[in-house]
Coordinates of C-alpha atoms in Angstrom, one line a residue:
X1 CA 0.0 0.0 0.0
X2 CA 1.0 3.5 -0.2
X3 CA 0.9 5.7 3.1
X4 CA 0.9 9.5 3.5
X5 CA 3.7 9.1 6.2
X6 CA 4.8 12.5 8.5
X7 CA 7.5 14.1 6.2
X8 CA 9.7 14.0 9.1
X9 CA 9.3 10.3 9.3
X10 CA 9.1 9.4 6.0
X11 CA 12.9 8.8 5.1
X12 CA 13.5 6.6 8.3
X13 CA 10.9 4.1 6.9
X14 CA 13.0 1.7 4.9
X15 CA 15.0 1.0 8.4
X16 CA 11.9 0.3 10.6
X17 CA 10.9 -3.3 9.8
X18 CA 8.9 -4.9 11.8
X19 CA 10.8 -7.8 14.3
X20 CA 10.2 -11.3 13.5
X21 CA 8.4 -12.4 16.4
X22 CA 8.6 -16.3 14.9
X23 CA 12.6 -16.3 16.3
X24 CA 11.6 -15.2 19.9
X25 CA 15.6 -15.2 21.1
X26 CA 16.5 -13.2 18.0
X27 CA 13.6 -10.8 18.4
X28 CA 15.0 -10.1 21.6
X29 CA 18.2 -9.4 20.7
X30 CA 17.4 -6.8 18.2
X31 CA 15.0 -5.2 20.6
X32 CA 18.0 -4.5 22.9
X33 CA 19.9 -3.1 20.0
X34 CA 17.4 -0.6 18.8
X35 CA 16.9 0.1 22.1
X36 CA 20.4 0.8 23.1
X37 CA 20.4 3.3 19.8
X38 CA 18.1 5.4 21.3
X39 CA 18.8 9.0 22.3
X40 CA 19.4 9.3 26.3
X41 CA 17.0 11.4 28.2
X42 CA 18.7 13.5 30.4
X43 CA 16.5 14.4 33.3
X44 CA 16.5 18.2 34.1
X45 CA 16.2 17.6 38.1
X46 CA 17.7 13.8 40.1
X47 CA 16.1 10.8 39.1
X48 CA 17.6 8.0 41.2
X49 CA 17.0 4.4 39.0
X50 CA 17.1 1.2 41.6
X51 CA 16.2 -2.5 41.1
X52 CA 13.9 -4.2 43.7
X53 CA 13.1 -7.4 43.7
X54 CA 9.1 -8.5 44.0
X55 CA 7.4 -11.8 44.9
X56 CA 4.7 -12.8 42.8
X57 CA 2.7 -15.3 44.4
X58 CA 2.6 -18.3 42.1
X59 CA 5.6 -17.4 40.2
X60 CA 9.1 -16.7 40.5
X61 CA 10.6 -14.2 42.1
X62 CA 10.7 -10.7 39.8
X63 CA 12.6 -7.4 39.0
X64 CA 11.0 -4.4 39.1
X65 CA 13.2 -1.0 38.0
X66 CA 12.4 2.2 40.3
X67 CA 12.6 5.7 38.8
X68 CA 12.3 8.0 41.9
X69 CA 12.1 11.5 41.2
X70 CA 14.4 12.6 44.4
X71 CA 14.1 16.7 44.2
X72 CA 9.9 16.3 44.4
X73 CA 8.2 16.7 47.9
X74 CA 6.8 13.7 48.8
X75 CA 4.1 12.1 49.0
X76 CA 4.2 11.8 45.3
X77 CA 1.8 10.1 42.6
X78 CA 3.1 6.6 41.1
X79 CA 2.6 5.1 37.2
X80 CA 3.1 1.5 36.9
X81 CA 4.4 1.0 33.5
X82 CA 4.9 -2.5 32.0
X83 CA 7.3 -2.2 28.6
X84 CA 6.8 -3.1 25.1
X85 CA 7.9 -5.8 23.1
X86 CA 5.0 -7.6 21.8
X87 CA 4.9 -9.7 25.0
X88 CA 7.6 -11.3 23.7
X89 CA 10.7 -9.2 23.6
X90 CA 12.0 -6.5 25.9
X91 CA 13.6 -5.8 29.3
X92 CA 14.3 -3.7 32.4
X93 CA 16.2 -1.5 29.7
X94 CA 13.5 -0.6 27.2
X95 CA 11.5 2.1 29.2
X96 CA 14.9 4.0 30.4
X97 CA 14.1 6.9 28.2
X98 CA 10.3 7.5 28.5
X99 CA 10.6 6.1 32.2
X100 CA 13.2 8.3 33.4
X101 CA 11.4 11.3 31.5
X102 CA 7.9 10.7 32.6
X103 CA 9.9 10.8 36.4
X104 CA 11.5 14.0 35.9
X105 CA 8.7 15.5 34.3
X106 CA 5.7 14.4 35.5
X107 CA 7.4 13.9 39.2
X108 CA 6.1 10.4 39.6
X109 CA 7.6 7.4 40.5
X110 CA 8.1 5.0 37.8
X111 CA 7.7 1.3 38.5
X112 CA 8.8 -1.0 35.3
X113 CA 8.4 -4.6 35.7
X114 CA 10.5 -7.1 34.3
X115 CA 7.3 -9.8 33.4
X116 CA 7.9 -13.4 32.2
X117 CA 7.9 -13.0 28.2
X118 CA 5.6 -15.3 26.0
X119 CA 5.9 -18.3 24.5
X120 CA 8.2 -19.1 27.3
X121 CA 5.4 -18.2 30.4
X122 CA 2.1 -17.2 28.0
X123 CA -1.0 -15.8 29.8
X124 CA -1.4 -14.9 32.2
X125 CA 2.1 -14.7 33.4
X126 CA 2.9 -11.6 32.4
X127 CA -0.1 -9.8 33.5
X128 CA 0.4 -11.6 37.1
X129 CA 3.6 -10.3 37.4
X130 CA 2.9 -6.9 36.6
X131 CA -0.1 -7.2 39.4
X132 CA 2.3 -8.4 41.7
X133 CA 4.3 -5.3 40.8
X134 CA 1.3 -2.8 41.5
X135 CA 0.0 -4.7 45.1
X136 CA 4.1 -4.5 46.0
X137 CA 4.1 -0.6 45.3
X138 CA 1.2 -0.1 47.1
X139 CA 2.7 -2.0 49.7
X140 CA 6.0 -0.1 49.8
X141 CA 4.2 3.5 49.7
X142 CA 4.8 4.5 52.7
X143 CA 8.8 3.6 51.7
X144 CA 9.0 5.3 48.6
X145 CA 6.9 8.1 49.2
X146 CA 4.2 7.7 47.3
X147 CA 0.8 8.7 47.7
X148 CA -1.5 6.1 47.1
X149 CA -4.5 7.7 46.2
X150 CA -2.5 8.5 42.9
X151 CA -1.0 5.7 41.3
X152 CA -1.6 5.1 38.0
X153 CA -1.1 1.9 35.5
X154 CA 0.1 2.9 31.6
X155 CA 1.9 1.2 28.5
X156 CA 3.2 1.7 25.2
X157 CA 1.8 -1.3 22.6
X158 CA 1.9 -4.8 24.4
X159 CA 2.7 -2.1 27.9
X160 CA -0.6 -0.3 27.2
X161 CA -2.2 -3.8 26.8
X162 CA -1.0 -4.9 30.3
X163 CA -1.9 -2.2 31.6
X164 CA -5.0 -2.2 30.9
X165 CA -5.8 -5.8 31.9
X166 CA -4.6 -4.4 35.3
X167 CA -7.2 -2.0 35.3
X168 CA -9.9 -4.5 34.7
X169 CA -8.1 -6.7 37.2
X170 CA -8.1 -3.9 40.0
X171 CA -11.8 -3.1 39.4
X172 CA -13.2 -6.7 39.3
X173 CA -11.3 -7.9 42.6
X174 CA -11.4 -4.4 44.2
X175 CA -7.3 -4.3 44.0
X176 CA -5.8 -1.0 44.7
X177 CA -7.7 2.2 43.4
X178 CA -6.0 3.1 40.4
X179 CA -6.2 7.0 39.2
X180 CA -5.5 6.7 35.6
X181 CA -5.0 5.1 32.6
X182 CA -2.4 6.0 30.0
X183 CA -2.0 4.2 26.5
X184 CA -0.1 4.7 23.7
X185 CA -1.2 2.7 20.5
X186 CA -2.2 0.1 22.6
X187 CA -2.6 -3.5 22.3
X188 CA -6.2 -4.6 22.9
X189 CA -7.6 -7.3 20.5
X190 CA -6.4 -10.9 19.7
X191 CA -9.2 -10.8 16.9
X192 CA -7.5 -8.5 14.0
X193 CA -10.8 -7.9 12.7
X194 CA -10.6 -4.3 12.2
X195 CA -10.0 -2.5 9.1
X196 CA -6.4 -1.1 10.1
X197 CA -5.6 -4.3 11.9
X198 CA -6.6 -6.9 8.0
X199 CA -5.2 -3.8 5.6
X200 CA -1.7 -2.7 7.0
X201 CA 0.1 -5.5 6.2
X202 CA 3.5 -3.9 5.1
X203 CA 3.6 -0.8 7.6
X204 CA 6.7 0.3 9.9
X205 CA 7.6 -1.3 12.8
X206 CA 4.2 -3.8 13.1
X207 CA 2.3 -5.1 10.6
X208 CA -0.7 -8.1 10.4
X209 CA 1.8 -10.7 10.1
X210 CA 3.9 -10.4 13.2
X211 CA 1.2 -8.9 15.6
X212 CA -0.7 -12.1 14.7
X213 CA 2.2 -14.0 16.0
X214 CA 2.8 -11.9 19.1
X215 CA -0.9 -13.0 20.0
X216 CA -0.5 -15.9 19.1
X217 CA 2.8 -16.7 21.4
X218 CA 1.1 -14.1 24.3
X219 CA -2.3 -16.9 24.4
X220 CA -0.1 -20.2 24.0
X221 CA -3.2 -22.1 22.7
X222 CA -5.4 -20.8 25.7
X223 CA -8.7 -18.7 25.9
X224 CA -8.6 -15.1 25.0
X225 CA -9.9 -13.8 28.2
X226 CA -10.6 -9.8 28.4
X227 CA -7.9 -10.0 30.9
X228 CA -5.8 -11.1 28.0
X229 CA -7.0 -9.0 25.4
X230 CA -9.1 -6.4 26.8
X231 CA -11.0 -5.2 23.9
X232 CA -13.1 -8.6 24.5
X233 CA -14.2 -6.8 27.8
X234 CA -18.2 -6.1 27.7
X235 CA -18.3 -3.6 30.5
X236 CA -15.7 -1.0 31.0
X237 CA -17.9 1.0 33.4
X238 CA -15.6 1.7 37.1
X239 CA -11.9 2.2 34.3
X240 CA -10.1 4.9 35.5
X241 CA -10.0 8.0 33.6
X242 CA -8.0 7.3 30.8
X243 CA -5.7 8.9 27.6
X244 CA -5.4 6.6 24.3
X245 CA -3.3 7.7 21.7
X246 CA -3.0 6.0 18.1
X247 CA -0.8 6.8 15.4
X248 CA -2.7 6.5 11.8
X249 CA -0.4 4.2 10.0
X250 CA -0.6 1.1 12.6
X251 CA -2.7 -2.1 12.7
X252 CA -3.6 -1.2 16.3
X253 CA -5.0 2.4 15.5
X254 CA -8.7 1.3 15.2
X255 CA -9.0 -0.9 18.3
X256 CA -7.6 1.8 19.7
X257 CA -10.4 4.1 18.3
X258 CA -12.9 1.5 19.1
X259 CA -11.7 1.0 23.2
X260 CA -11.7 4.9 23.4
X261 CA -14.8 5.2 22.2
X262 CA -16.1 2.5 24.6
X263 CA -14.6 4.1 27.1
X264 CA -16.6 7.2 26.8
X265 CA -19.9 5.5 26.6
X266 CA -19.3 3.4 29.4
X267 CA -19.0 6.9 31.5
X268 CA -14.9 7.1 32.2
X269 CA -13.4 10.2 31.3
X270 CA -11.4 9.8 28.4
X271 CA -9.4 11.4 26.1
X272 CA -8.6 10.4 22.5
X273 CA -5.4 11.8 20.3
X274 CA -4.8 10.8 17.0
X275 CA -1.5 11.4 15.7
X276 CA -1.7 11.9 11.7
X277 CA 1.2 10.7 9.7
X278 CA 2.8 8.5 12.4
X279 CA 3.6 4.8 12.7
X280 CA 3.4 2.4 15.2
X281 CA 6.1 3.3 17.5
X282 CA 7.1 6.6 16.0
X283 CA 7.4 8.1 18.9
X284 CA 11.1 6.8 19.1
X285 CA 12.5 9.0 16.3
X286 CA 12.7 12.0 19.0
X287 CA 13.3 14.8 16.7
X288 CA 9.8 15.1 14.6
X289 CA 7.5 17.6 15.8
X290 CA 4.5 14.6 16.1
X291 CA 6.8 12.5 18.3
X292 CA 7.5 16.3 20.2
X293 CA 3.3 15.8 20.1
X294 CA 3.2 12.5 21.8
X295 CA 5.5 13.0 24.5
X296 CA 4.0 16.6 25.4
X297 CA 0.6 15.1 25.3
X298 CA 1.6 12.0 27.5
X299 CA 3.5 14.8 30.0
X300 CA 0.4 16.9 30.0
X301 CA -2.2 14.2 30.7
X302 CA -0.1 12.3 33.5
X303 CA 0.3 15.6 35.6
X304 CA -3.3 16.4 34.7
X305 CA -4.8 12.5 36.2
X306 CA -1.9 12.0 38.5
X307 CA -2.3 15.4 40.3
X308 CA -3.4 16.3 43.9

């Protein structure tokens, strides 16, 4: 197909191929190297970066990467922010740049898990893990100064995906009270039945092919739960007030479109950005003013939820 991509993004195109999801180990390893390319954030005010380790009941014992915003009064709000990768690929490492910024900026505490990865541990692993990581931080408040009337769950892709099945876990077992709900071309629905999800088969950085095998590894055989992929979920009434953001040339933009959309007629306050001209992603190649967009817009709306 041909795509009106952002001028600014258009010449980086030809180098943004999608990973091959079908070689999990050498997925992996090329996540870590396009990750380690990335353009350091360097925080304007201390951000102190410490690894904890979590139990998860059930599981192994997990990692969990603090990014503590030390010259910020305490109590202070809290965003627990699973990476992407697909559910198959990424680390501790991957968020260093938008976690370290979304510290310094926003003045939260960052809390990145290091969940089991799929087809190793498929569903719900992963999403176990990262609860384990939110009932921990709630635990540890009082430790890491953090007010826990403000702690809020968000994710990039397969992130915003997790994140999101934490919100539906914390409202249907009456977990901790969770203030918002950031995502950023999210990760929703297992079905790839919507328009952008069957026509954008040769786009940047995901297409059909490998986000069908990303679900495909994530489920392991099992049930799609709405746990699992929450756009199955038929009442998102009692969600947190929550920000989606989609970029216009990604096979996640419509469920993305669609979960907003939900969202607002199931009565949580939501708000809906579509980013015209970017790719799934995108928001990586720093220096184009819609990726400048994204990150302002993700700033804005985590001091505006996470506030006092």
């Amino acid at each position: 197909m041909s795509y009106d991509f952002d001028p600014e993004l258009k010449p980086f195109v030809p180098r943004m191929r999608p990973l091959d999801y079908t070689e999990p180990q050498a997925a992996r390893t090329t996540m870590r190297e396009v990750m380690a390319r990335q353009p350091a954030y360097e925080p304007i005010s201390r951000v102190l970066v410490e690894d904890r380790r979590v139990p998860v009941p059930d599981g192994p014992e997990m990692t969990v990467r603090l990014y503590r915003p030390m010259d910020r009064p305490g109590p202070r709000p809290a965003l627990l922010f699973p990476h992407w990768g697909g559910f198959v690929t990424g680390d501790l490492d991957t968020s260093l740049t938008a976690a370290t910024r979304i510290a310094d900026l926003v003045g939260a505490v960052v809390v990145s898990p290091d969940y089991r990865l799929a087809p190793e541990h498929p569903f719900p692993a992963g999403l176990q893990d990262c609860y384990a990581a939110l009932e921990w931080t709630v635990d540890h408040a009082p430790e890491l100064r953090i007010d826990t009337g403000r702690i809020g769950v968000g994710g990039f892709s397969a992130g915003g995906g997790l994140a999101t099945g934490l919100a539906l876990l914390a409202r249907d077992h009456k977990g901790p009270p969770l203030r918002c709900l950031y995502l950023l071309f999210p990760q929703l629905d297992d079905r790839l039945e919507t328009l952008s999800a069957r026509d954008f088969v040769d786009t940047p950085m995901l297409d059909r092919a490998n986000l069908a095998v990303s679900w495909q590894h994530y489920l392991g055989g099992g049930e799609a739960t709405h746990y699992a992929a929450p756009a199955r979920a038929e009442d998102l009434s009692g969600l947190p007030p929550a920000f989606v953001g989609v970029c216009e040339f990604d096979p996640l933009r419509d469920e993305g479109i669609t979960f907003a959309h939900r969202l607002i007629q199931a009565g949580v306050k939501t708000e809906l950005r579509h980013y015209q001209g970017a790719f799934h992603a995108s928001i990586g190649l720093a220096h184009a003013a819609v990726s400048q967009r994204m990150v302002a817009d993700q700033v804005d709306a985590l001091c505006h939820y996470l506030a006092p």
